[in-house]
Coordinates of N, CA, C and O in Angstrom, one line a residue:
X1 N 243.7 196.5 177.0 CA 243.7 197.6 177.9 C 244.1 197.3 179.3 O 243.4 197.6 180.2
X2 N 245.1 196.7 179.4 CA 245.6 196.4 180.7 C 247.0 197.1 180.9 O 247.7 197.3 179.9
X3 N 247.3 197.4 182.1 CA 248.6 197.9 182.3 C 249.6 196.8 182.3 O 249.3 195.7 182.0
X4 N 250.8 197.1 182.7 CA 251.8 196.1 182.6 C 251.7 195.0 183.6 O 252.2 193.9 183.5
X5 N 250.9 195.2 184.6 CA 250.6 194.2 185.6 C 249.4 193.3 185.3 O 249.2 192.3 186.0
X6 N 248.5 193.7 184.4 CA 247.3 193.0 184.0 C 246.2 193.1 185.1 O 245.4 192.1 185.2
X7 N 246.1 194.2 185.7 CA 245.1 194.4 186.8 C 243.6 194.3 186.3 O 242.8 193.6 186.9
X8 N 243.2 194.9 185.1 CA 241.8 194.7 184.7 C 241.5 193.3 184.3 O 240.4 192.8 184.6
X9 N 242.4 192.6 183.8 CA 242.1 191.2 183.4 C 242.0 190.3 184.7 O 241.1 189.5 184.7
X10 N 242.8 190.6 185.6 CA 242.7 189.9 186.9 C 241.4 190.2 187.6 O 240.7 189.4 188.2
X11 N 240.9 191.5 187.5 CA 239.7 191.9 188.1 C 238.5 191.2 187.5 O 237.6 190.8 188.2
X12 N 238.5 191.1 186.2 CA 237.4 190.4 185.5 C 237.5 188.9 185.8 O 236.4 188.3 186.0
X13 N 238.6 188.3 186.0 CA 238.7 186.9 186.4 C 238.1 186.7 187.8 O 237.5 185.7 188.1
X14 N 238.4 187.6 188.7 CA 237.9 187.5 190.1 C 236.4 187.6 190.1 O 235.7 186.9 190.8
X15 N 235.8 188.6 189.4 CA 234.4 188.8 189.3 C 233.7 187.6 188.7 O 232.6 187.2 189.1
X16 N 234.3 187.0 187.7 CA 233.7 185.8 187.0 C 233.8 184.7 188.0 O 232.8 183.9 188.1
X17 N 234.8 184.5 188.8 CA 234.9 183.4 189.7 C 233.8 183.6 190.8 O 233.2 182.7 191.3
X18 N 233.6 184.9 191.3 CA 232.6 185.1 192.3 C 231.2 184.8 191.7 O 230.4 184.2 192.4
X19 N 231.0 185.2 190.5 CA 229.7 184.9 189.8 C 229.5 183.4 189.7 O 228.4 182.9 190.0
X20 N 230.5 182.7 189.3 CA 230.4 181.2 189.3 C 230.1 180.6 190.6 O 229.3 179.7 190.8
X21 N 230.8 181.1 191.6 CA 230.6 180.6 193.0 C 229.2 180.9 193.5 O 228.5 180.0 194.1
X22 N 228.6 182.1 193.2 CA 227.3 182.4 193.6 C 226.3 181.5 192.9 O 225.3 181.1 193.5
X23 N 226.5 181.3 191.6 CA 225.6 180.5 190.8 C 225.6 179.1 191.3 O 224.5 178.4 191.4
X24 N 226.7 178.6 191.7 CA 226.8 177.2 192.2 C 226.2 177.1 193.6 O 225.9 176.0 194.0
X25 N 226.2 178.2 194.4 CA 225.6 178.1 195.7 C 224.1 178.4 195.8 O 223.5 178.1 196.8
X26 N 223.5 178.8 194.7 CA 222.1 179.1 194.8 C 221.2 177.9 195.1 O 220.4 177.9 195.9
X27 N 221.5 176.8 194.4 CA 220.7 175.6 194.6 C 220.9 175.0 196.0 O 219.9 174.7 196.7
X28 N 222.1 174.9 196.6 CA 222.2 174.4 198.0 C 221.5 175.3 199.0 O 220.9 174.8 199.9
X29 N 221.6 176.6 198.8 CA 221.0 177.6 199.7 C 219.5 177.4 199.6 O 218.8 177.4 200.7
X30 N 219.0 177.3 198.4 CA 217.5 177.1 198.3 C 217.1 175.8 198.9 O 216.0 175.8 199.6
X31 N 217.8 174.8 198.8 CA 217.5 173.5 199.4 C 217.5 173.5 200.9 O 216.6 173.0 201.6
X32 N 218.5 174.2 201.4 CA 218.6 174.3 202.9 C 217.5 175.2 203.4 O 216.9 174.9 204.5
X33 N 217.1 176.2 202.7 CA 216.0 177.1 203.1 C 214.7 176.3 203.1 O 213.9 176.4 204.0
X34 N 214.5 175.5 202.1 CA 213.3 174.7 201.9 C 213.2 173.7 203.1 O 212.2 173.4 203.7
X35 N 214.3 173.0 203.4 CA 214.4 172.0 204.4 C 214.1 172.7 205.8 O 213.4 172.2 206.6
X36 N 214.7 173.9 206.0 CA 214.4 174.6 207.2 C 213.0 175.0 207.4 O 212.4 174.9 208.5
X37 N 212.3 175.4 206.3 CA 210.9 175.7 206.3 C 210.1 174.5 206.8 O 209.2 174.6 207.6
X38 N 210.3 173.3 206.2 CA 209.5 172.2 206.5 C 209.8 171.6 207.9 O 208.9 171.2 208.6
X39 N 211.1 171.7 208.3 CA 211.4 171.3 209.7 C 210.7 172.2 210.7 O 210.2 171.7 211.7
X40 N 210.7 173.5 210.5 CA 210.1 174.5 211.4 C 208.6 174.1 211.5 O 208.1 174.1 212.6
X41 N 207.9 173.9 210.4 CA 206.5 173.6 210.4 C 206.2 172.2 211.0 O 205.1 172.0 211.5
X42 N 207.1 171.3 210.8 CA 206.9 170.0 211.4 C 207.0 170.0 213.0 O 206.3 169.2 213.6
X43 N 207.7 171.0 213.5 CA 207.8 171.1 214.9 C 206.7 172.1 215.5 O 206.0 171.8 216.4
X44 N 206.6 173.3 214.9 CA 205.8 174.4 215.4 C 204.5 174.5 214.6 O 203.7 175.4 215.0
X45 N 204.2 173.8 213.6 CA 203.0 174.1 212.8 C 201.7 173.6 213.4 O 201.7 173.1 214.6
X46 N 200.7 173.8 212.7 CA 199.3 173.4 213.2 C 199.2 172.0 213.5 O 198.5 171.6 214.4
X47 N 199.9 171.1 212.8 CA 199.9 169.7 213.0 C 201.3 169.2 213.4 O 201.6 168.0 213.2
X48 N 202.1 170.0 214.0 CA 203.4 169.7 214.4 C 203.5 168.9 215.7 O 202.5 168.5 216.3
X49 N 204.8 168.7 216.1 CA 205.0 168.0 217.3 C 204.5 168.6 218.6 O 203.9 168.0 219.4
X50 N 204.6 169.9 218.6 CA 204.2 170.7 219.8 C 202.6 170.6 219.9 O 202.1 170.4 221.0
X51 N 202.0 170.8 218.8 CA 200.5 170.8 218.7 C 200.0 169.4 219.0 O 199.0 169.2 219.7
X52 N 200.8 168.4 218.6 CA 200.4 167.0 218.9 C 200.4 166.7 220.4 O 199.5 166.1 221.0
X53 N 201.5 167.2 221.1 CA 201.6 167.0 222.5 C 200.4 167.8 223.2 O 199.9 167.3 224.2
X54 N 200.1 168.9 222.8 CA 199.0 169.7 223.4 C 197.6 169.0 223.2 O 196.8 168.9 224.1
X55 N 197.4 168.4 222.0 CA 196.2 167.6 221.7 C 196.2 166.4 222.6 O 195.1 166.0 223.1
X56 N 197.3 165.7 222.9 CA 197.3 164.5 223.7 C 197.0 164.9 225.2 O 196.3 164.2 225.9
X57 N 197.5 166.1 225.6 CA 197.2 166.6 227.0 C 195.7 166.9 227.1 O 195.0 166.6 228.1
X58 N 195.1 167.5 226.1 CA 193.7 167.8 226.1 C 192.9 166.6 226.1 O 191.8 166.5 226.8
X59 N 193.3 165.6 225.4 CA 192.6 164.3 225.4 C 192.7 163.6 226.7 O 191.7 163.1 227.2
X60 N 193.8 163.7 227.4 CA 193.9 163.1 228.7 C 193.0 163.8 229.7 O 192.4 163.2 230.6
X61 N 193.0 165.1 229.6 CA 192.1 165.9 230.5 C 190.6 165.6 230.2 O 189.8 165.4 231.2
X62 N 190.3 165.4 229.0 CA 188.9 165.1 228.7 C 188.5 163.7 229.2 O 187.4 163.4 229.6
X63 N 189.5 162.7 229.1 CA 189.2 161.4 229.7 C 189.0 161.4 231.2 O 188.2 160.7 231.7
X64 N 189.8 162.3 231.9 CA 189.6 162.4 233.3 C 188.2 163.0 233.6 O 187.6 162.5 234.5
X65 N 187.8 164.0 232.9 CA 186.5 164.5 233.0 C 185.4 163.5 232.8 O 184.4 163.4 233.5
X66 N 185.6 162.7 231.8 CA 184.6 161.6 231.5 C 184.6 160.6 232.6 O 183.5 160.2 233.0
X67 N 185.7 160.2 233.1 CA 185.7 159.3 234.3 C 185.0 159.9 235.5 O 184.2 159.1 236.2
X68 N 185.2 161.1 235.8 CA 184.5 161.8 236.9 C 183.0 161.8 236.6 O 182.2 161.6 237.5
X69 N 182.6 162.1 235.4 CA 181.2 162.2 235.1 C 180.6 160.8 235.2 O 179.4 160.7 235.7
X70 N 181.3 159.8 234.8 CA 180.7 158.4 234.9 C 180.6 158.0 236.3 O 179.6 157.4 236.7
X71 N 181.6 158.4 237.2 CA 181.5 158.0 238.6 C 180.3 158.7 239.2 O 179.6 158.1 240.0
X72 N 180.1 160.0 238.9 CA 178.9 160.7 239.4 C 177.6 160.1 238.9 O 176.7 160.0 239.7
X73 N 177.6 159.7 237.6 CA 176.4 159.1 237.1 C 176.1 157.8 237.8 O 174.9 157.5 238.2
X74 N 177.1 157.0 238.1 CA 176.9 155.7 238.8 C 176.4 156.0 240.2 O 175.5 155.3 240.7
X75 N 176.9 157.0 240.9 CA 176.5 157.4 242.2 C 175.0 157.8 242.2 O 174.2 157.3 243.0
X76 N 174.6 158.6 241.2 CA 173.2 159.0 241.1 C 172.3 157.8 240.7 O 171.2 157.7 241.2
X77 N 172.8 157.0 239.9 CA 172.0 155.8 239.5 C 171.8 154.9 240.7 O 170.7 154.3 240.9
X78 N 172.8 154.7 241.6 CA 172.6 153.9 242.8 C 171.6 154.6 243.7 O 170.7 153.9 244.3
X79 N 171.6 155.9 243.8 CA 170.7 156.6 244.7 C 169.3 156.5 244.1 O 168.3 156.3 244.9
X80 N 169.1 156.6 242.8 CA 167.8 156.5 242.2 C 167.2 155.1 242.4 O 166.1 154.9 242.6
X81 N 168.1 154.1 242.2 CA 167.7 152.7 242.4 C 167.2 152.5 243.8 O 166.2 151.7 244.0
X82 N 167.8 153.1 244.8 CA 167.3 153.0 246.2 C 166.0 153.7 246.4 O 165.3 153.4 247.4
X83 N 165.6 154.6 245.5 CA 164.3 155.3 245.7 C 163.2 154.6 244.9 O 162.0 155.1 244.9
X84 N 163.4 153.6 244.1 CA 162.4 153.0 243.3 C 161.3 152.3 244.2 O 161.7 151.8 245.3
X85 N 160.2 152.2 243.7 CA 159.1 151.6 244.5 C 159.2 150.1 244.8 O 158.9 149.7 245.9
X86 N 159.8 149.3 243.9 CA 159.9 147.9 244.2 C 161.1 147.6 245.2 O 161.0 146.6 245.8
X87 N 162.1 148.4 245.2 CA 163.2 148.2 246.2 C 163.5 149.5 246.9 O 164.5 150.1 246.7
X88 N 162.6 149.9 247.8 CA 162.8 151.2 248.5 C 163.8 151.0 249.6 O 163.7 150.2 250.5
X89 N 164.8 151.9 249.6 CA 165.8 151.9 250.7 C 165.3 152.8 251.7 O 165.3 154.0 251.6
X90 N 164.9 152.2 252.8 CA 164.2 153.0 253.9 C 165.1 154.0 254.5 O 164.7 155.1 254.9
X91 N 166.4 153.7 254.7 CA 167.3 154.6 255.3 C 167.5 155.9 254.4 O 167.6 157.0 254.9
X92 N 167.6 155.6 253.1 CA 167.8 156.7 252.2 C 166.6 157.6 252.1 O 166.7 158.8 252.1
X93 N 165.4 157.0 252.1 CA 164.2 157.7 252.1 C 164.0 158.5 253.4 O 163.6 159.7 253.3
X94 N 164.4 157.9 254.5 CA 164.3 158.6 255.8 C 165.2 159.8 255.8 O 164.8 160.9 256.2
X95 N 166.4 159.6 255.4 CA 167.4 160.7 255.3 C 166.9 161.9 254.5 O 167.0 163.0 254.9
X96 N 166.4 161.5 253.3 CA 166.0 162.6 252.4 C 164.8 163.3 252.9 O 164.7 164.5 252.9
X97 N 163.8 162.6 253.5 CA 162.6 163.2 254.1 C 163.0 164.1 255.3 O 162.5 165.3 255.4
X98 N 163.9 163.7 256.1 CA 164.3 164.5 257.2 C 165.0 165.8 256.7 O 164.8 166.9 257.3
X99 N 165.8 165.6 255.7 CA 166.5 166.8 255.2 C 165.6 167.8 254.6 O 165.7 169.0 254.7
X100 N 164.6 167.3 253.8 CA 163.6 168.2 253.2 C 162.7 168.8 254.2 O 162.3 170.0 254.0
X101 N 162.2 168.1 255.2 CA 161.2 168.6 256.1 C 161.9 169.3 257.3 O 161.2 169.9 258.1
X102 N 163.2 169.2 257.4 CA 163.9 169.8 258.5 C 163.4 169.2 259.9 O 163.1 169.9 260.8
X103 N 163.3 167.9 259.9 CA 162.8 167.2 261.1 C 163.9 166.3 261.7 O 164.7 165.7 261.1
X104 N 163.9 166.4 263.1 CA 164.9 165.7 263.8 C 164.2 165.1 265.1 O 163.4 165.7 265.7
X105 N 164.6 163.8 265.4 CA 164.1 163.2 266.6 C 164.8 163.8 267.8 O 165.8 164.4 267.8
X106 N 164.2 163.4 269.0 CA 164.7 164.0 270.3 C 166.1 163.4 270.6 O 167.0 164.1 271.1
X107 N 166.4 162.2 270.3 CA 167.7 161.6 270.7 C 168.7 161.6 269.5 O 169.7 161.0 269.6
X108 N 168.4 162.3 268.5 CA 169.3 162.4 267.3 C 170.3 163.6 267.4 O 169.9 164.6 268.0
X109 N 171.4 163.4 266.9 CA 172.5 164.4 266.9 C 172.5 165.0 265.5 O 172.6 164.3 264.5
X110 N 172.5 166.3 265.4 CA 172.5 167.0 264.1 C 173.9 167.7 263.9 O 174.4 168.4 264.8
X111 N 174.5 167.3 262.8 CA 175.8 167.9 262.5 C 175.5 168.7 261.2 O 175.3 168.2 260.1
X112 N 175.6 170.1 261.3 CA 175.3 170.9 260.1 C 176.5 170.9 259.1 O 177.6 170.8 259.5
X113 N 176.1 170.8 257.9 CA 177.1 170.9 256.8 C 177.2 172.4 256.3 O 176.2 173.1 256.4
X114 N 178.3 172.7 255.8 CA 178.5 174.0 255.2 C 177.8 174.1 253.9 O 177.3 173.1 253.3
X115 N 177.6 175.3 253.4 CA 176.8 175.5 252.1 C 177.5 174.9 250.9 O 176.9 174.5 250.0
X116 N 178.8 174.7 251.0 CA 179.6 174.1 249.9 C 179.6 172.6 250.0 O 180.1 171.9 249.1
X117 N 179.1 172.0 251.1 CA 179.1 170.5 251.2 C 177.7 170.0 251.3 O 177.3 169.6 252.4
X118 N 177.0 170.0 250.3 CA 175.6 169.5 250.3 C 175.6 168.0 250.1 O 176.4 167.4 249.5
X119 N 174.5 167.5 250.7 CA 174.3 166.0 250.6 C 173.7 165.7 249.3 O 174.0 164.6 248.7
X120 N 172.8 166.5 248.8 CA 172.1 166.2 247.6 C 172.3 167.3 246.5 O 172.5 168.4 246.8

């Protein structure tokens, strides 16, 4: 059932070639899509590269906080050691007593601190 030029046969041949081409392209397209999926999640996922950088930054911030807390602890421990009975630091005791009792000698100079700069 073709005319003298063979148009229907040629049409069936073209459709068959397109079908073969699509069938042969399915596997590579699926593979590329699967690779893209895994690459995307390796970069942007919950355990990806970006999340890893964020966790490292959080860890660095936490270490800085820990160092500041340790420095403050050491400062307080030195002050407490100065207040112990066996080794009483008289200057520190005098300073604290004067601050609590609001007592000043006649020849002493008083420099007031602001409310945000407390000694204790």
